[in-house]
mmCIF file of C-alpha atoms in Angstrom:
data_model
loop_
_atom_site.group_PDB
_atom_site.id
_atom_site.type_symbol
_atom_site.label_atom_id
_atom_site.label_comp_id
_atom_site.label_asym_id
_atom_site.label_seq_id
_atom_site.Cartn_x
_atom_site.Cartn_y
_atom_site.Cartn_z
ATOM 1 C CA UNK A 23 16.853 -12.685 13.435
ATOM 2 C CA UNK A 24 20.585 -14.024 12.562
ATOM 3 C CA UNK A 25 23.370 -11.704 13.045
ATOM 4 C CA UNK A 26 27.023 -12.178 11.373
ATOM 5 C CA UNK A 27 30.015 -10.057 11.369
ATOM 6 C CA UNK A 28 31.715 -10.389 8.160
ATOM 7 C CA UNK A 29 33.997 -8.910 6.036
ATOM 8 C CA UNK A 30 34.058 -10.004 2.203
ATOM 9 C CA UNK A 31 31.675 -12.118 0.362
ATOM 10 C CA UNK A 32 28.795 -14.135 1.702
ATOM 11 C CA UNK A 33 26.030 -15.561 -0.726
ATOM 12 C CA UNK A 34 23.061 -14.404 1.202
ATOM 13 C CA UNK A 35 20.496 -9.152 -5.696
ATOM 14 C CA UNK A 36 23.750 -8.639 -5.329
ATOM 15 C CA UNK A 37 25.172 -5.768 -3.061
ATOM 16 C CA UNK A 38 28.447 -4.042 -2.320
ATOM 17 C CA UNK A 39 29.347 -2.292 0.565
ATOM 18 C CA UNK A 40 32.777 -1.803 2.850
ATOM 19 C CA UNK A 41 33.797 -1.740 6.292
ATOM 20 C CA UNK A 42 34.087 2.008 6.378
ATOM 21 C CA UNK A 43 30.182 2.437 7.636
ATOM 22 C CA UNK A 44 29.598 2.160 11.507
ATOM 23 C CA UNK A 45 25.965 1.350 10.393
ATOM 24 C CA UNK A 46 24.650 -2.337 10.308
ATOM 25 C CA UNK A 47 24.194 -3.827 6.557
ATOM 26 C CA UNK A 48 20.505 -5.333 6.134
ATOM 27 C CA UNK A 49 20.173 -8.040 3.302
ATOM 28 C CA UNK A 50 17.334 -10.500 2.723
ATOM 29 C CA UNK A 51 17.214 -14.362 3.452
ATOM 30 C CA UNK A 52 18.044 -16.143 0.828
ATOM 31 C CA UNK A 53 19.733 -13.180 -1.600
ATOM 32 C CA UNK A 54 23.735 -12.571 -1.910
ATOM 33 C CA UNK A 55 25.816 -9.475 -0.773
ATOM 34 C CA UNK A 56 29.198 -8.912 -1.417
ATOM 35 C CA UNK A 57 31.040 -6.993 1.599
ATOM 36 C CA UNK A 58 34.360 -5.332 0.768
ATOM 37 C CA UNK A 59 36.647 -4.490 3.719
ATOM 38 C CA UNK A 60 38.239 -1.339 2.312
ATOM 39 C CA UNK A 61 41.333 -0.823 1.063
ATOM 40 C CA UNK A 62 45.457 -1.355 1.871
ATOM 41 C CA UNK A 63 48.321 1.080 1.618
ATOM 42 C CA UNK A 64 50.620 -1.755 0.704
ATOM 43 C CA UNK A 65 50.583 -4.104 -1.945
ATOM 44 C CA UNK A 66 47.856 -6.884 -0.605
ATOM 45 C CA UNK A 67 49.645 -10.447 -0.538
ATOM 46 C CA UNK A 68 47.412 -12.427 1.903
ATOM 47 C CA UNK A 69 43.891 -12.040 2.983
ATOM 48 C CA UNK A 70 41.910 -14.055 6.015
ATOM 49 C CA UNK A 71 38.569 -13.838 6.904
ATOM 50 C CA UNK A 72 37.612 -14.575 10.319
ATOM 51 C CA UNK A 73 34.425 -15.382 12.290
ATOM 52 C CA UNK A 74 35.593 -14.486 16.110
ATOM 53 C CA UNK A 75 38.900 -16.635 16.398
ATOM 54 C CA UNK A 76 37.603 -18.908 13.674
ATOM 55 C CA UNK A 77 39.407 -18.846 10.189
ATOM 56 C CA UNK A 78 36.247 -18.852 7.330
ATOM 57 C CA UNK A 79 38.612 -18.286 4.216
ATOM 58 C CA UNK A 80 42.164 -17.479 3.069
ATOM 59 C CA UNK A 81 44.096 -16.148 0.269
ATOM 60 C CA UNK A 82 47.523 -16.182 0.246
ATOM 61 C CA UNK A 83 48.334 -14.645 -3.093
ATOM 62 C CA UNK A 84 47.591 -17.900 -5.159
ATOM 63 C CA UNK A 85 44.869 -20.192 -3.914
ATOM 64 C CA UNK A 86 41.812 -19.308 -1.872
ATOM 65 C CA UNK A 87 40.793 -21.566 1.027
ATOM 66 C CA UNK A 88 37.262 -21.798 2.213
ATOM 67 C CA UNK A 89 36.049 -22.499 5.813
ATOM 68 C CA UNK A 90 32.878 -21.346 7.193
ATOM 69 C CA UNK A 91 32.131 -17.908 8.897
ATOM 70 C CA UNK A 92 33.584 -14.488 8.330
ATOM 71 C CA UNK A 93 36.081 -11.822 9.541
ATOM 72 C CA UNK A 94 38.680 -10.013 7.265
ATOM 73 C CA UNK A 95 42.364 -9.567 7.920
ATOM 74 C CA UNK A 96 44.246 -7.588 4.887
ATOM 75 C CA UNK A 97 48.310 -8.291 5.175
ATOM 76 C CA UNK A 98 47.620 -9.764 8.778
ATOM 77 C CA UNK A 99 45.993 -6.443 9.866
ATOM 78 C CA UNK A 100 42.441 -6.902 11.152
ATOM 79 C CA UNK A 101 39.928 -4.608 9.443
ATOM 80 C CA UNK A 102 37.360 -2.987 10.785
ATOM 81 C CA UNK A 103 34.129 -5.416 11.084
ATOM 82 C CA UNK A 104 31.176 -5.305 9.357
ATOM 83 C CA UNK A 105 27.832 -6.017 11.051
ATOM 84 C CA UNK A 106 25.526 -7.814 8.427
ATOM 85 C CA UNK A 107 21.816 -8.445 10.093
ATOM 86 C CA UNK A 108 20.432 -10.881 7.754
ATOM 87 C CA UNK A 109 16.459 -10.512 7.950
ATOM 88 C CA UNK A 110 13.016 -11.874 6.064
ATOM 89 C CA UNK A 111 11.171 -9.549 3.743
ATOM 90 C CA UNK A 112 7.757 -8.165 5.093
ATOM 91 C CA UNK A 113 4.598 -10.155 4.162
ATOM 92 C CA UNK A 114 1.400 -8.215 2.877
ATOM 93 C CA UNK A 115 -0.434 -6.769 5.650
ATOM 94 C CA UNK A 116 -3.930 -6.271 6.302
ATOM 95 C CA UNK A 117 -6.348 -3.550 7.908
ATOM 96 C CA UNK A 118 -9.188 -4.083 10.634
ATOM 97 C CA UNK A 119 -11.487 -1.558 10.816
ATOM 98 C CA UNK A 120 -13.420 -0.669 14.611
ATOM 99 C CA UNK A 121 -15.640 2.095 15.251
ATOM 100 C CA UNK A 122 -17.031 3.744 18.390
ATOM 101 C CA UNK A 123 -21.089 3.013 18.791
ATOM 102 C CA UNK A 124 -22.054 6.497 18.132
ATOM 103 C CA UNK A 125 -19.707 6.933 14.986
ATOM 104 C CA UNK A 126 -17.901 9.983 15.897
ATOM 105 C CA UNK A 127 -14.276 8.045 14.784
ATOM 106 C CA UNK A 128 -12.781 5.254 13.823
ATOM 107 C CA UNK A 129 -9.509 2.893 14.173
ATOM 108 C CA UNK A 130 -7.511 0.996 11.084
ATOM 109 C CA UNK A 131 -5.423 -1.309 12.312
ATOM 110 C CA UNK A 132 -2.487 -2.625 10.299
ATOM 111 C CA UNK A 133 -1.732 -6.221 10.767
ATOM 112 C CA UNK A 134 0.864 -8.711 9.481
ATOM 113 C CA UNK A 135 3.614 -11.280 9.734
ATOM 114 C CA UNK A 136 6.590 -9.467 11.305
ATOM 115 C CA UNK A 137 8.587 -12.454 12.583
ATOM 116 C CA UNK A 138 12.214 -12.496 11.726
ATOM 117 C CA UNK A 139 11.761 -9.179 9.805
ATOM 118 C CA UNK A 140 12.672 -6.604 12.308
ATOM 119 C CA UNK A 141 13.208 -3.551 12.097
ATOM 120 C CA UNK A 142 9.550 -2.595 10.943
ATOM 121 C CA UNK A 143 7.919 0.727 10.098
ATOM 122 C CA UNK A 144 4.725 0.663 9.944
ATOM 123 C CA UNK A 145 3.164 3.311 7.221
ATOM 124 C CA UNK A 146 -0.288 4.579 6.344
ATOM 125 C CA UNK A 147 -1.345 5.902 2.853
ATOM 126 C CA UNK A 148 -4.252 7.855 1.077
ATOM 127 C CA UNK A 149 -4.643 9.180 -2.390
ATOM 128 C CA UNK A 150 -1.174 10.443 -3.386
ATOM 129 C CA UNK A 151 0.184 10.747 0.321
ATOM 130 C CA UNK A 152 1.935 8.118 2.275
ATOM 131 C CA UNK A 153 3.346 8.702 5.723
ATOM 132 C CA UNK A 154 5.121 6.306 8.340
ATOM 133 C CA UNK A 155 4.035 6.577 12.085
ATOM 134 C CA UNK A 156 2.337 3.714 13.726
ATOM 135 C CA UNK A 157 0.408 0.266 13.175
ATOM 136 C CA UNK A 158 -3.126 2.175 13.893
ATOM 137 C CA UNK A 159 -4.606 5.132 12.342
ATOM 138 C CA UNK A 160 -7.332 7.492 13.724
ATOM 139 C CA UNK A 161 -9.971 8.982 11.667
ATOM 140 C CA UNK A 162 -13.144 11.182 12.495
ATOM 141 C CA UNK A 163 -16.384 11.757 10.827
ATOM 142 C CA UNK A 164 -14.676 14.996 9.173
ATOM 143 C CA UNK A 165 -11.975 12.730 7.341
ATOM 144 C CA UNK A 166 -12.939 13.039 3.427
ATOM 145 C CA UNK A 167 -10.310 10.514 2.163
ATOM 146 C CA UNK A 168 -12.392 7.579 0.424
ATOM 147 C CA UNK A 169 -9.937 5.402 0.868
ATOM 148 C CA UNK A 170 -6.755 3.586 3.232
ATOM 149 C CA UNK A 171 -4.114 1.364 3.058
ATOM 150 C CA UNK A 172 -1.010 0.376 5.239
ATOM 151 C CA UNK A 173 2.404 -0.393 4.270
ATOM 152 C CA UNK A 174 4.933 -2.798 6.113
ATOM 153 C CA UNK A 175 8.535 -1.496 5.657
ATOM 154 C CA UNK A 176 11.760 -2.760 6.777
ATOM 155 C CA UNK A 177 15.822 -2.113 5.206
ATOM 156 C CA UNK A 178 14.826 -4.823 2.662
ATOM 157 C CA UNK A 179 11.365 -4.274 1.236
ATOM 158 C CA UNK A 180 7.969 -2.676 1.243
ATOM 159 C CA UNK A 181 4.604 -4.453 0.958
ATOM 160 C CA UNK A 182 1.104 -2.421 0.780
ATOM 161 C CA UNK A 183 -2.178 -3.849 1.934
ATOM 162 C CA UNK A 184 -5.612 -4.041 0.257
ATOM 163 C CA UNK A 185 -7.284 -0.549 0.419
ATOM 164 C CA UNK A 186 -10.108 -0.053 2.783
ATOM 165 C CA UNK A 187 -12.980 1.890 2.915
ATOM 166 C CA UNK A 188 -13.473 5.029 4.983
ATOM 167 C CA UNK A 189 -16.810 4.469 6.723
ATOM 168 C CA UNK A 190 -17.794 7.999 7.146
ATOM 169 C CA UNK A 191 -17.430 8.616 3.623
ATOM 170 C CA UNK A 192 -19.165 5.288 2.719
ATOM 171 C CA UNK A 193 -21.889 6.831 4.749
ATOM 172 C CA UNK A 194 -22.377 9.952 3.346
ATOM 173 C CA UNK A 195 -22.136 8.941 0.008
ATOM 174 C CA UNK A 196 -24.655 6.405 0.403
ATOM 175 C CA UNK A 197 -27.043 9.270 1.767
ATOM 176 C CA UNK A 198 -25.858 11.294 -1.391
ATOM 177 C CA UNK A 199 -27.236 8.761 -3.662
ATOM 178 C CA UNK A 200 -30.263 8.287 -1.928
ATOM 179 C CA UNK A 201 -31.215 11.460 -1.861
ATOM 180 C CA UNK A 202 -30.599 11.918 -5.661
ATOM 181 C CA UNK A 203 -32.462 8.747 -6.279
ATOM 182 C CA UNK A 204 -35.656 10.332 -3.972
ATOM 183 C CA UNK A 205 -35.203 13.552 -6.484
ATOM 184 C CA UNK A 206 -34.906 12.059 -9.660
ATOM 185 C CA UNK A 207 -37.985 9.880 -8.657
ATOM 186 C CA UNK A 208 -40.395 12.859 -7.724
ATOM 187 C CA UNK A 209 -39.211 14.896 -10.795
ATOM 188 C CA UNK A 210 -40.092 11.571 -12.923
ATOM 189 C CA UNK A 211 -43.520 11.565 -11.108
ATOM 190 C CA UNK A 212 -44.399 15.329 -11.682
ATOM 191 C CA UNK A 213 -43.623 14.717 -15.211
ATOM 192 C CA UNK A 214 -45.827 11.950 -15.720
ATOM 193 C CA UNK A 215 -48.432 13.543 -13.930
ATOM 194 C CA UNK A 216 -48.319 16.660 -16.531
ATOM 195 C CA UNK A 217 -48.299 14.450 -19.371
ATOM 196 C CA UNK A 218 -50.927 12.843 -18.432
ATOM 197 C CA UNK A 219 -53.202 15.730 -17.555
ATOM 198 C CA UNK A 220 -51.778 17.576 -20.858
ATOM 199 C CA UNK A 221 -53.140 14.239 -23.147
ATOM 200 C CA UNK A 222 -56.533 14.299 -21.492
ATOM 201 C CA UNK A 223 -57.473 17.757 -22.210
ATOM 202 C CA UNK A 224 -55.912 17.378 -26.054
ATOM 203 C CA UNK A 225 -58.095 14.370 -26.870
ATOM 204 C CA UNK A 226 -61.460 14.668 -28.542
ATOM 205 C CA UNK A 227 -64.675 13.760 -27.625
ATOM 206 C CA UNK A 228 -65.601 10.019 -29.037
ATOM 207 C CA UNK A 229 -69.246 9.311 -30.514
ATOM 208 C CA UNK A 230 -70.176 6.039 -30.604
ATOM 209 C CA UNK A 231 -68.794 3.399 -32.796
ATOM 210 C CA UNK A 232 -65.304 5.114 -32.154
ATOM 211 C CA UNK A 233 -66.772 8.287 -34.326
ATOM 212 C CA UNK A 234 -64.670 11.557 -33.507
ATOM 213 C CA UNK A 235 -67.109 14.368 -32.670
ATOM 214 C CA UNK A 236 -67.036 16.376 -35.828
ATOM 215 C CA UNK A 237 -65.756 19.928 -36.207
ATOM 216 C CA UNK A 238 -68.692 22.350 -36.259
ATOM 217 C CA UNK A 239 -68.777 24.490 -39.356
ATOM 218 C CA UNK A 240 -69.144 28.170 -38.623
ATOM 219 C CA UNK A 241 -72.600 29.886 -38.939
ATOM 220 C CA UNK A 242 -73.213 32.644 -41.722
ATOM 221 C CA UNK A 243 -75.445 35.156 -41.659
ATOM 222 C CA UNK A 244 -77.129 36.915 -44.458
ATOM 223 C CA UNK A 245 -77.967 40.442 -43.523
#
């Protein structure tokens, strides 16, 4: 990570900041940032930018002379330094999963390239929730969220991982599907047996040559 103490304009998203803040200014490598040293009471007749003892840029009221690195003087008065930290954007993280042999708990670990991207904050997300805590997240078999994802965050960016399944939810969901299919199959078999039995009872007896048994006419008796 490179550290610069600056005062005016640096080619590094065009961001404007002033020297009134005591907090460091973060910007991504390859971006641009405009640093403003603040205002002056008297009319400004000259501006000098320095990095340590070295003159980086001068403006004498007419022309600008550019040198190298930066720190600001307005009317020969040194302004409050601006600390600029140039860092890399975070990469897309990935999540690894480990569960104990008894399957009582599982550990998700968020992993990613963090070189030159500090300070890094790790985060986790599930459904519509997001929380920042640590690069590891522990769940138990009582956890009902189906999917989890992790995030890497630094002052210049945020990147999320692909979602990973909750092993306990997947296991429970598989069992539910299995028992549901078994119940459906059993019901279908019962229905087929009932239909077969019903058809056999209603089917008429057959004579030779495929003739059905004629229905007997009722016998009349004359008294």
